[in-house]
Amino acid sequence: KFIKSFFQSYLKQYFWRLMNFNKRNLLYLFLILIALLFFQGCATPQQQLLGAEEQVKLRSMQSRAFDTTDKKKTLRTVIATMQDLGFVIEKADETLGTISGTKLDGYSLRMTVSVRPRGETQLIIRANAQYNILAVEDPKPYQDFFTSLGKAMFLTAHAID
């Protein structure tokens, strides 16, 4: 009880001293505020940590590796697959290895696919879908795309039309 009353009286005295705004008290107050802002900026919120984990999961849904090194044939297969799924191809760049298309079926789904080498014997294909302006985090569109692409890659590799 003594300690509680001591702290209460000390805090009251300190608060009343701060209310007496002289240069020294203003300096202390300013330093305390700067320190609080500095340490607040260094805090790592739990949401940011979870966001990074979700990004890894999303990237794993968006990417597949294929055992081929023929980038040109793979790009053609990606274009054909996107068209089969109802996408209208807007841009295709062989040098960059990117293809962008939009599917308008009562909604606007935009997909950008990139093809890049992975090691000596593989290409990695990453699809990035957006519904209006929001990133698609549902695995279904990516699963549909990669299932169709896998079948098309198999047929292309075995020269079946």
JSON list of C-alpha atoms in Angstrom, two decimals:
[
{"chain": "A", "resi": 1, "resn": "LYS", "atom": "CA", "xyz": [0.00, 0.00, 0.00]},
{"chain": "A", "resi": 2, "resn": "PHE", "atom": "CA", "xyz": [2.87, 2.31, 0.77]},
{"chain": "A", "resi": 3, "resn": "ILE", "atom": "CA", "xyz": [4.50, 1.63, -2.61]},
{"chain": "A", "resi": 4, "resn": "LYS", "atom": "CA", "xyz": [1.23, 2.24, -4.44]},
{"chain": "A", "resi": 5, "resn": "SER", "atom": "CA", "xyz": [0.66, 5.56, -2.71]},
{"chain": "A", "resi": 6, "resn": "PHE", "atom": "CA", "xyz": [4.31, 6.54, -3.29]},
{"chain": "A", "resi": 7, "resn": "PHE", "atom": "CA", "xyz": [4.05, 5.93, -7.04]},
{"chain": "A", "resi": 8, "resn": "GLN", "atom": "CA", "xyz": [0.73, 7.75, -7.25]},
{"chain": "A", "resi": 9, "resn": "SER", "atom": "CA", "xyz": [2.10, 10.81, -5.47]},
{"chain": "A", "resi": 10, "resn": "TYR", "atom": "CA", "xyz": [5.30, 10.69, -7.55]},
{"chain": "A", "resi": 11, "resn": "LEU", "atom": "CA", "xyz": [3.34, 10.51, -10.80]},
{"chain": "A", "resi": 12, "resn": "LYS", "atom": "CA", "xyz": [1.10, 13.40, -9.71]},
{"chain": "A", "resi": 13, "resn": "GLN", "atom": "CA", "xyz": [4.12, 15.54, -8.85]},
{"chain": "A", "resi": 14, "resn": "TYR", "atom": "CA", "xyz": [5.88, 14.67, -12.12]},
{"chain": "A", "resi": 15, "resn": "PHE", "atom": "CA", "xyz": [2.72, 15.36, -14.13]},
{"chain": "A", "resi": 16, "resn": "TRP", "atom": "CA", "xyz": [2.26, 18.74, -12.45]},
{"chain": "A", "resi": 17, "resn": "ARG", "atom": "CA", "xyz": [5.91, 19.56, -13.10]},
{"chain": "A", "resi": 18, "resn": "LEU", "atom": "CA", "xyz": [5.42, 18.78, -16.76]},
{"chain": "A", "resi": 19, "resn": "MET", "atom": "CA", "xyz": [2.43, 21.05, -16.83]},
{"chain": "A", "resi": 20, "resn": "ASN", "atom": "CA", "xyz": [4.77, 23.84, -15.78]},
{"chain": "A", "resi": 21, "resn": "PHE", "atom": "CA", "xyz": [6.16, 24.27, -19.30]},
{"chain": "A", "resi": 22, "resn": "ASN", "atom": "CA", "xyz": [9.69, 25.48, -19.04]},
{"chain": "A", "resi": 23, "resn": "LYS", "atom": "CA", "xyz": [12.41, 24.74, -21.59]},
{"chain": "A", "resi": 24, "resn": "ARG", "atom": "CA", "xyz": [13.84, 21.82, -19.66]},
{"chain": "A", "resi": 25, "resn": "ASN", "atom": "CA", "xyz": [10.47, 20.05, -19.27]},
{"chain": "A", "resi": 26, "resn": "LEU", "atom": "CA", "xyz": [9.60, 20.62, -22.91]},
{"chain": "A", "resi": 27, "resn": "LEU", "atom": "CA", "xyz": [12.93, 19.10, -23.91]},
{"chain": "A", "resi": 28, "resn": "TYR", "atom": "CA", "xyz": [12.21, 15.99, -21.79]},
{"chain": "A", "resi": 29, "resn": "LEU", "atom": "CA", "xyz": [8.73, 15.72, -23.22]},
{"chain": "A", "resi": 30, "resn": "PHE", "atom": "CA", "xyz": [10.07, 16.07, -26.76]},
{"chain": "A", "resi": 31, "resn": "LEU", "atom": "CA", "xyz": [12.73, 13.39, -26.17]},
{"chain": "A", "resi": 32, "resn": "ILE", "atom": "CA", "xyz": [10.17, 11.02, -24.70]},
{"chain": "A", "resi": 33, "resn": "LEU", "atom": "CA", "xyz": [7.86, 11.48, -27.70]},
{"chain": "A", "resi": 34, "resn": "ILE", "atom": "CA", "xyz": [10.73, 10.95, -30.16]},
{"chain": "A", "resi": 35, "resn": "ALA", "atom": "CA", "xyz": [11.77, 7.77, -28.32]},
{"chain": "A", "resi": 36, "resn": "LEU", "atom": "CA", "xyz": [8.20, 6.45, -28.37]},
{"chain": "A", "resi": 37, "resn": "LEU", "atom": "CA", "xyz": [7.87, 7.12, -32.10]},
{"chain": "A", "resi": 38, "resn": "PHE", "atom": "CA", "xyz": [11.25, 5.51, -32.80]},
{"chain": "A", "resi": 39, "resn": "PHE", "atom": "CA", "xyz": [10.46, 2.33, -30.89]},
{"chain": "A", "resi": 40, "resn": "GLN", "atom": "CA", "xyz": [6.98, 2.13, -32.38]},
{"chain": "A", "resi": 41, "resn": "GLY", "atom": "CA", "xyz": [8.53, 2.15, -35.86]},
{"chain": "A", "resi": 42, "resn": "CYS", "atom": "CA", "xyz": [10.80, -0.75, -34.92]},
{"chain": "A", "resi": 43, "resn": "ALA", "atom": "CA", "xyz": [7.96, -2.99, -33.80]},
{"chain": "A", "resi": 44, "resn": "THR", "atom": "CA", "xyz": [7.16, -5.99, -35.99]},
{"chain": "A", "resi": 45, "resn": "PRO", "atom": "CA", "xyz": [3.41, -6.57, -36.05]},
{"chain": "A", "resi": 46, "resn": "GLN", "atom": "CA", "xyz": [2.21, -10.15, -36.10]},
{"chain": "A", "resi": 47, "resn": "GLN", "atom": "CA", "xyz": [0.22, -9.40, -39.26]},
{"chain": "A", "resi": 48, "resn": "GLN", "atom": "CA", "xyz": [3.40, -8.63, -41.21]},
{"chain": "A", "resi": 49, "resn": "LEU", "atom": "CA", "xyz": [4.91, -11.95, -40.14]},
{"chain": "A", "resi": 50, "resn": "LEU", "atom": "CA", "xyz": [1.76, -13.79, -41.16]},
{"chain": "A", "resi": 51, "resn": "GLY", "atom": "CA", "xyz": [1.66, -11.84, -44.44]},
{"chain": "A", "resi": 52, "resn": "ALA", "atom": "CA", "xyz": [5.07, -13.17, -45.42]},
{"chain": "A", "resi": 53, "resn": "GLU", "atom": "CA", "xyz": [3.95, -16.75, -44.75]},
{"chain": "A", "resi": 54, "resn": "GLU", "atom": "CA", "xyz": [0.81, -16.21, -46.83]},
{"chain": "A", "resi": 55, "resn": "GLN", "atom": "CA", "xyz": [2.93, -14.80, -49.66]},
{"chain": "A", "resi": 56, "resn": "VAL", "atom": "CA", "xyz": [5.05, -17.97, -49.69]},
{"chain": "A", "resi": 57, "resn": "LYS", "atom": "CA", "xyz": [1.91, -20.12, -49.88]},
{"chain": "A", "resi": 58, "resn": "LEU", "atom": "CA", "xyz": [0.51, -17.94, -52.68]},
{"chain": "A", "resi": 59, "resn": "ARG", "atom": "CA", "xyz": [3.76, -18.13, -54.65]},
{"chain": "A", "resi": 60, "resn": "SER", "atom": "CA", "xyz": [3.83, -21.92, -54.32]},
{"chain": "A", "resi": 61, "resn": "MET", "atom": "CA", "xyz": [0.27, -22.06, -55.74]},
{"chain": "A", "resi": 62, "resn": "GLN", "atom": "CA", "xyz": [1.29, -19.80, -58.61]},
{"chain": "A", "resi": 63, "resn": "SER", "atom": "CA", "xyz": [4.44, -21.64, -59.72]},
{"chain": "A", "resi": 64, "resn": "ARG", "atom": "CA", "xyz": [5.21, -24.97, -61.37]},
{"chain": "A", "resi": 65, "resn": "ALA", "atom": "CA", "xyz": [8.42, -26.37, -62.81]},
{"chain": "A", "resi": 66, "resn": "PHE", "atom": "CA", "xyz": [8.40, -28.28, -66.10]},
{"chain": "A", "resi": 67, "resn": "ASP", "atom": "CA", "xyz": [11.14, -30.52, -67.45]},
{"chain": "A", "resi": 68, "resn": "THR", "atom": "CA", "xyz": [11.83, -28.69, -70.69]},
{"chain": "A", "resi": 69, "resn": "THR", "atom": "CA", "xyz": [14.25, -26.06, -71.92]},
{"chain": "A", "resi": 70, "resn": "ASP", "atom": "CA", "xyz": [12.36, -24.96, -75.01]},
{"chain": "A", "resi": 71, "resn": "LYS", "atom": "CA", "xyz": [11.11, -21.54, -73.94]},
{"chain": "A", "resi": 72, "resn": "LYS", "atom": "CA", "xyz": [9.57, -20.65, -77.30]},
{"chain": "A", "resi": 73, "resn": "LYS", "atom": "CA", "xyz": [7.46, -23.82, -77.46]},
{"chain": "A", "resi": 74, "resn": "THR", "atom": "CA", "xyz": [6.45, -23.38, -73.81]},
{"chain": "A", "resi": 75, "resn": "LEU", "atom": "CA", "xyz": [5.30, -19.80, -74.46]},
{"chain": "A", "resi": 76, "resn": "ARG", "atom": "CA", "xyz": [3.19, -21.00, -77.39]},
{"chain": "A", "resi": 77, "resn": "THR", "atom": "CA", "xyz": [1.67, -23.72, -75.19]},
{"chain": "A", "resi": 78, "resn": "VAL", "atom": "CA", "xyz": [0.89, -21.17, -72.45]},
{"chain": "A", "resi": 79, "resn": "ILE", "atom": "CA", "xyz": [-0.83, -18.91, -75.00]},
{"chain": "A", "resi": 80, "resn": "ALA", "atom": "CA", "xyz": [-2.90, -21.83, -76.35]},
{"chain": "A", "resi": 81, "resn": "THR", "atom": "CA", "xyz": [-3.85, -22.92, -72.82]},
{"chain": "A", "resi": 82, "resn": "MET", "atom": "CA", "xyz": [-4.94, -19.42, -71.84]},
{"chain": "A", "resi": 83, "resn": "GLN", "atom": "CA", "xyz": [-7.03, -19.14, -74.99]},
{"chain": "A", "resi": 84, "resn": "ASP", "atom": "CA", "xyz": [-8.60, -22.55, -74.30]},
{"chain": "A", "resi": 85, "resn": "LEU", "atom": "CA", "xyz": [-9.59, -21.28, -70.84]},
{"chain": "A", "resi": 86, "resn": "GLY", "atom": "CA", "xyz": [-11.29, -18.23, -72.38]},
{"chain": "A", "resi": 87, "resn": "PHE", "atom": "CA", "xyz": [-8.59, -15.60, -71.98]},
{"chain": "A", "resi": 88, "resn": "VAL", "atom": "CA", "xyz": [-8.02, -12.95, -74.62]},
{"chain": "A", "resi": 89, "resn": "ILE", "atom": "CA", "xyz": [-4.26, -12.47, -75.02]},
{"chain": "A", "resi": 90, "resn": "GLU", "atom": "CA", "xyz": [-3.29, -8.82, -74.71]},
{"chain": "A", "resi": 91, "resn": "LYS", "atom": "CA", "xyz": [0.51, -8.96, -74.59]},
{"chain": "A", "resi": 92, "resn": "ALA", "atom": "CA", "xyz": [3.12, -11.58, -75.30]},
{"chain": "A", "resi": 93, "resn": "ASP", "atom": "CA", "xyz": [6.84, -10.91, -75.05]},
{"chain": "A", "resi": 94, "resn": "GLU", "atom": "CA", "xyz": [9.18, -13.74, -76.01]},
{"chain": "A", "resi": 95, "resn": "THR", "atom": "CA", "xyz": [12.29, -11.94, -74.76]},
{"chain": "A", "resi": 96, "resn": "LEU", "atom": "CA", "xyz": [10.87, -11.34, -71.28]},
{"chain": "A", "resi": 97, "resn": "GLY", "atom": "CA", "xyz": [8.94, -14.59, -71.29]},
{"chain": "A", "resi": 98, "resn": "THR", "atom": "CA", "xyz": [5.64, -13.00, -70.27]},
{"chain": "A", "resi": 99, "resn": "ILE", "atom": "CA", "xyz": [2.08, -13.37, -71.48]},
{"chain": "A", "resi": 100, "resn": "SER", "atom": "CA", "xyz": [-0.89, -11.32, -70.25]},
{"chain": "A", "resi": 101, "resn": "GLY", "atom": "CA", "xyz": [-4.54, -11.98, -70.91]},
{"chain": "A", "resi": 102, "resn": "THR", "atom": "CA", "xyz": [-7.97, -11.08, -69.64]},
{"chain": "A", "resi": 103, "resn": "LYS", "atom": "CA", "xyz": [-11.04, -13.25, -69.22]},
{"chain": "A", "resi": 104, "resn": "LEU", "atom": "CA", "xyz": [-14.34, -11.39, -69.39]},
{"chain": "A", "resi": 105, "resn": "ASP", "atom": "CA", "xyz": [-17.11, -13.69, -68.25]},
{"chain": "A", "resi": 106, "resn": "GLY", "atom": "CA", "xyz": [-19.31, -11.41, -66.16]},
{"chain": "A", "resi": 107, "resn": "TYR", "atom": "CA", "xyz": [-16.16, -10.45, -64.29]},
{"chain": "A", "resi": 108, "resn": "SER", "atom": "CA", "xyz": [-12.68, -9.27, -65.13]},
{"chain": "A", "resi": 109, "resn": "LEU", "atom": "CA", "xyz": [-9.95, -11.83, -64.44]},
{"chain": "A", "resi": 110, "resn": "ARG", "atom": "CA", "xyz": [-6.50, -10.81, -65.61]},
{"chain": "A", "resi": 111, "resn": "MET", "atom": "CA", "xyz": [-3.67, -13.32, -65.69]},
{"chain": "A", "resi": 112, "resn": "THR", "atom": "CA", "xyz": [-0.01, -12.73, -66.34]},
{"chain": "A", "resi": 113, "resn": "VAL", "atom": "CA", "xyz": [2.21, -15.75, -66.86]},
{"chain": "A", "resi": 114, "resn": "SER", "atom": "CA", "xyz": [5.99, -15.65, -66.82]},
{"chain": "A", "resi": 115, "resn": "VAL", "atom": "CA", "xyz": [8.32, -18.36, -68.09]},
{"chain": "A", "resi": 116, "resn": "ARG", "atom": "CA", "xyz": [11.93, -18.42, -66.96]},
{"chain": "A", "resi": 117, "resn": "PRO", "atom": "CA", "xyz": [14.75, -20.96, -66.80]},
{"chain": "A", "resi": 118, "resn": "ARG", "atom": "CA", "xyz": [15.41, -22.95, -63.65]},
{"chain": "A", "resi": 119, "resn": "GLY", "atom": "CA", "xyz": [18.73, -24.68, -63.73]},
{"chain": "A", "resi": 120, "resn": "GLU", "atom": "CA", "xyz": [19.90, -26.49, -66.84]},
{"chain": "A", "resi": 121, "resn": "THR", "atom": "CA", "xyz": [16.89, -28.72, -67.53]},
{"chain": "A", "resi": 122, "resn": "GLN", "atom": "CA", "xyz": [13.76, -26.94, -66.35]},
{"chain": "A", "resi": 123, "resn": "LEU", "atom": "CA", "xyz": [11.54, -23.95, -66.92]},
{"chain": "A", "resi": 124, "resn": "ILE", "atom": "CA", "xyz": [9.52, -22.45, -64.12]},
{"chain": "A", "resi": 125, "resn": "ILE", "atom": "CA", "xyz": [6.11, -21.06, -65.01]},
{"chain": "A", "resi": 126, "resn": "ARG", "atom": "CA", "xyz": [4.45, -18.59, -62.68]},
{"chain": "A", "resi": 127, "resn": "ALA", "atom": "CA", "xyz": [0.87, -17.42, -63.13]},
{"chain": "A", "resi": 128, "resn": "ASN", "atom": "CA", "xyz": [-0.37, -14.30, -61.38]},
{"chain": "A", "resi": 129, "resn": "ALA", "atom": "CA", "xyz": [-4.13, -13.69, -61.46]},
{"chain": "A", "resi": 130, "resn": "GLN", "atom": "CA", "xyz": [-6.05, -10.56, -60.49]},
{"chain": "A", "resi": 131, "resn": "TYR", "atom": "CA", "xyz": [-9.78, -10.20, -60.03]},
{"chain": "A", "resi": 132, "resn": "ASN", "atom": "CA", "xyz": [-10.49, -6.57, -60.88]},
{"chain": "A", "resi": 133, "resn": "ILE", "atom": "CA", "xyz": [-7.58, -5.03, -58.96]},
{"chain": "A", "resi": 134, "resn": "LEU", "atom": "CA", "xyz": [-7.24, -7.61, -56.17]},
{"chain": "A", "resi": 135, "resn": "ALA", "atom": "CA", "xyz": [-4.77, -10.49, -56.27]},
{"chain": "A", "resi": 136, "resn": "VAL", "atom": "CA", "xyz": [-6.46, -13.89, -56.51]},
{"chain": "A", "resi": 137, "resn": "GLU", "atom": "CA", "xyz": [-5.54, -15.98, -53.47]},
{"chain": "A", "resi": 138, "resn": "ASP", "atom": "CA", "xyz": [-7.95, -18.84, -54.17]},
{"chain": "A", "resi": 139, "resn": "PRO", "atom": "CA", "xyz": [-6.04, -21.90, -55.43]},
{"chain": "A", "resi": 140, "resn": "LYS", "atom": "CA", "xyz": [-8.79, -23.00, -57.87]},
{"chain": "A", "resi": 141, "resn": "PRO", "atom": "CA", "xyz": [-7.92, -20.71, -60.85]},
{"chain": "A", "resi": 142, "resn": "TYR", "atom": "CA", "xyz": [-4.25, -21.64, -60.54]},
{"chain": "A", "resi": 143, "resn": "GLN", "atom": "CA", "xyz": [-5.04, -25.36, -60.28]},
{"chain": "A", "resi": 144, "resn": "ASP", "atom": "CA", "xyz": [-7.28, -25.17, -63.35]},
{"chain": "A", "resi": 145, "resn": "PHE", "atom": "CA", "xyz": [-4.62, -23.33, -65.31]},
{"chain": "A", "resi": 146, "resn": "PHE", "atom": "CA", "xyz": [-1.75, -25.65, -64.35]},
{"chain": "A", "resi": 147, "resn": "THR", "atom": "CA", "xyz": [-3.85, -28.79, -64.90]},
{"chain": "A", "resi": 148, "resn": "SER", "atom": "CA", "xyz": [-4.69, -27.65, -68.43]},
{"chain": "A", "resi": 149, "resn": "LEU", "atom": "CA", "xyz": [-1.14, -26.49, -69.03]},
{"chain": "A", "resi": 150, "resn": "GLY", "atom": "CA", "xyz": [0.31, -29.79, -67.82]},
{"chain": "A", "resi": 151, "resn": "LYS", "atom": "CA", "xyz": [-1.89, -31.70, -70.27]},
{"chain": "A", "resi": 152, "resn": "ALA", "atom": "CA", "xyz": [-0.99, -29.33, -73.10]},
{"chain": "A", "resi": 153, "resn": "MET", "atom": "CA", "xyz": [2.74, -29.60, -72.30]},
{"chain": "A", "resi": 154, "resn": "PHE", "atom": "CA", "xyz": [2.47, -33.40, -72.39]},
{"chain": "A", "resi": 155, "resn": "LEU", "atom": "CA", "xyz": [0.70, -33.33, -75.74]},
{"chain": "A", "resi": 156, "resn": "THR", "atom": "CA", "xyz": [3.18, -30.80, -77.16]},
{"chain": "A", "resi": 157, "resn": "ALA", "atom": "CA", "xyz": [6.17, -32.83, -75.94]},
{"chain": "A", "resi": 158, "resn": "HIS", "atom": "CA", "xyz": [4.82, -35.92, -77.65]},
{"chain": "A", "resi": 159, "resn": "ALA", "atom": "CA", "xyz": [3.84, -34.01, -80.82]},
{"chain": "A", "resi": 160, "resn": "ILE", "atom": "CA", "xyz": [0.16, -34.86, -80.51]},
{"chain": "A", "resi": 161, "resn": "ASP", "atom": "CA", "xyz": [-2.19, -32.32, -82.08]}
]
